[in-house]
Coordinates of C-alpha atoms in Angstrom, one line a residue:
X213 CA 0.0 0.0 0.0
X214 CA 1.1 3.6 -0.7
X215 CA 2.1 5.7 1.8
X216 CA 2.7 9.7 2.0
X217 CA 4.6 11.6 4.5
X218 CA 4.7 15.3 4.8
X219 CA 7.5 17.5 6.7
X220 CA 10.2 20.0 7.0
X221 CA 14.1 19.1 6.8
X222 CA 17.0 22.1 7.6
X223 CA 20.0 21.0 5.6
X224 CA 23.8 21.9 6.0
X225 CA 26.0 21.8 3.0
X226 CA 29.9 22.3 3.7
X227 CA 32.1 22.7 0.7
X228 CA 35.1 20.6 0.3
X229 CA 38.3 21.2 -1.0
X230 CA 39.1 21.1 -4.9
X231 CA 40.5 18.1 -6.4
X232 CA 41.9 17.6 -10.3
X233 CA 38.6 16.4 -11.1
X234 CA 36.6 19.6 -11.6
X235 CA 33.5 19.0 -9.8
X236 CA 32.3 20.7 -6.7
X237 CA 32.4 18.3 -3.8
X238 CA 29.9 19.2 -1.0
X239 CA 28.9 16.9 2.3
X240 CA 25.4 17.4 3.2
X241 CA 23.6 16.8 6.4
X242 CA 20.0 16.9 7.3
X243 CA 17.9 16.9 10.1
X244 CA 14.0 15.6 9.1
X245 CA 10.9 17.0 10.9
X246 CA 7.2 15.7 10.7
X247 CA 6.3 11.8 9.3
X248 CA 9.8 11.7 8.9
X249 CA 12.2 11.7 11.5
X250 CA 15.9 11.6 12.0
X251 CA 19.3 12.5 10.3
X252 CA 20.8 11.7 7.2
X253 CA 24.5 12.6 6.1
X254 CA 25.7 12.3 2.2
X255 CA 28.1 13.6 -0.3
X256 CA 27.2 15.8 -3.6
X257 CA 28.6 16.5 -6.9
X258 CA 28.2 19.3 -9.3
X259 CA 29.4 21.0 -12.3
X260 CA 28.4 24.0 -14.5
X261 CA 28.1 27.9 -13.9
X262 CA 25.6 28.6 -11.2
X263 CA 26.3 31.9 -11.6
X264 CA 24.9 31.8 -15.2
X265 CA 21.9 29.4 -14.5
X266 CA 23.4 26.2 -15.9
X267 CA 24.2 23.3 -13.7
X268 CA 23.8 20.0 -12.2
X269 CA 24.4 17.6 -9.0
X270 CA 23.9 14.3 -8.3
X271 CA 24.0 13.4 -4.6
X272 CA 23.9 10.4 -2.3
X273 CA 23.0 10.5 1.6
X274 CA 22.0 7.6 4.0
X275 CA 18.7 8.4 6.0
X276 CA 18.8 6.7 9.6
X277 CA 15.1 7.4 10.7
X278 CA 11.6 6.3 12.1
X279 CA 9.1 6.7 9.2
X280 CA 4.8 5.4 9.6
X281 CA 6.0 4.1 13.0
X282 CA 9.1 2.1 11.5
X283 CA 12.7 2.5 12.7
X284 CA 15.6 1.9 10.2
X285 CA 17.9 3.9 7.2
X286 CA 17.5 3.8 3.7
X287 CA 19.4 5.5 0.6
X288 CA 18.0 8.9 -1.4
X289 CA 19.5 9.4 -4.5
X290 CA 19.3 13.1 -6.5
X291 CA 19.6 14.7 -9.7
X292 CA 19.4 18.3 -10.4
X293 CA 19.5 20.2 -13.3
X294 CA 19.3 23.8 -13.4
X295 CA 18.9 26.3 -16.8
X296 CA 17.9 29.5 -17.5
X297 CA 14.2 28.9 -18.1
X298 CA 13.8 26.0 -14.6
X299 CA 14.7 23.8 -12.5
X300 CA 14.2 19.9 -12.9
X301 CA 15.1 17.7 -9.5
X302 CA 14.4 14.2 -9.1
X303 CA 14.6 12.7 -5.7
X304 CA 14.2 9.0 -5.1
X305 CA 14.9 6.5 -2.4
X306 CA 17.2 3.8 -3.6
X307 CA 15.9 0.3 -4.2
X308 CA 17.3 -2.4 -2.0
X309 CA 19.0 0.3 0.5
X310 CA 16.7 -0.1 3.0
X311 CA 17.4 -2.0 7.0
X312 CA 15.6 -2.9 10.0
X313 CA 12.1 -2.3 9.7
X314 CA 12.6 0.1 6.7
X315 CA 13.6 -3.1 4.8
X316 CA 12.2 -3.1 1.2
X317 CA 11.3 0.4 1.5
X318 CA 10.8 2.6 -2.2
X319 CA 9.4 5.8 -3.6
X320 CA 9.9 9.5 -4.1
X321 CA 10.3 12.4 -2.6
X322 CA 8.7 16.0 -4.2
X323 CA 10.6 18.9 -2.4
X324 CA 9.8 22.5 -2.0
X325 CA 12.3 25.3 -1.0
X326 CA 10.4 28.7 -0.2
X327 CA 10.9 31.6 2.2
X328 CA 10.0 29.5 5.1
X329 CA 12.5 26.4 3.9
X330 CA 12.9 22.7 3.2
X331 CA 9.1 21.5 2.8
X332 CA 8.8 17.4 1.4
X333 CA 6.1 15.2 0.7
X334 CA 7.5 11.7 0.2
X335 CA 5.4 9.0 -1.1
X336 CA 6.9 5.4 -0.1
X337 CA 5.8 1.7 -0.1
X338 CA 7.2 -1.0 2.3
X339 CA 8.0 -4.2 0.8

């Protein structure tokens, strides 16, 4: 059955050194609020010119939290694209990442960023 869960998340993203490779390398943490709770830590990626509205990320970050009333950690995955005329973001849990009672979780997360911050509905089915 098909689940959705509604929150808030306040995210930290520290820059990390340059390397040869070219990208931008960023470790992200997040603290989730609402149906969600609990931390997550990852790594991102990007390249392109922000400045000029053209870019792109992926990102990885493990999720250790309690979800519908089930404890465990699972994987999100990311891609974002940004160009002059929008944004494109998809944001999906990864299948087969999922322990303890999270086991065989899936499903998608749709994100909002506004004045007042981080807002996410993620809709999920446990296997």
């Amino acid at each position: 059955m098909t689940e959705t869960a509604r929150g808030t998340f306040e995210v930290t993203i520290t820059p990390q050194p340059p390397d040869d490779s070219g990208f931008g390398r960023f470790d992200l943490a997040k603290t989730w609020s609402g149906d969600l709770t609990g931390t997550s830590q990852g790594l991102m990626l990007s390249a392109g010119d922000p400045g000029q509205g053209r870019a792109g990320y992926v990102a990885l970050e493990v999720c250790e939290a309690t979800l519908g009333g089930h404890s465990g950690s699972f994987a999100f995955q990311q891609l974002g694209v940004m160009r002059p005329e929008g944004q494109e973001l998809r944001y999906d849990i990864v299948p087969g990442s999922g322990s303890g009672e999270l086991a065989g979780i899936e499903g998608s997360l749709a994100l909002t960023i506004d004045d007042e911050g981080h807002t996410y509905e993620l809709t999920y089915t446990l296997g």
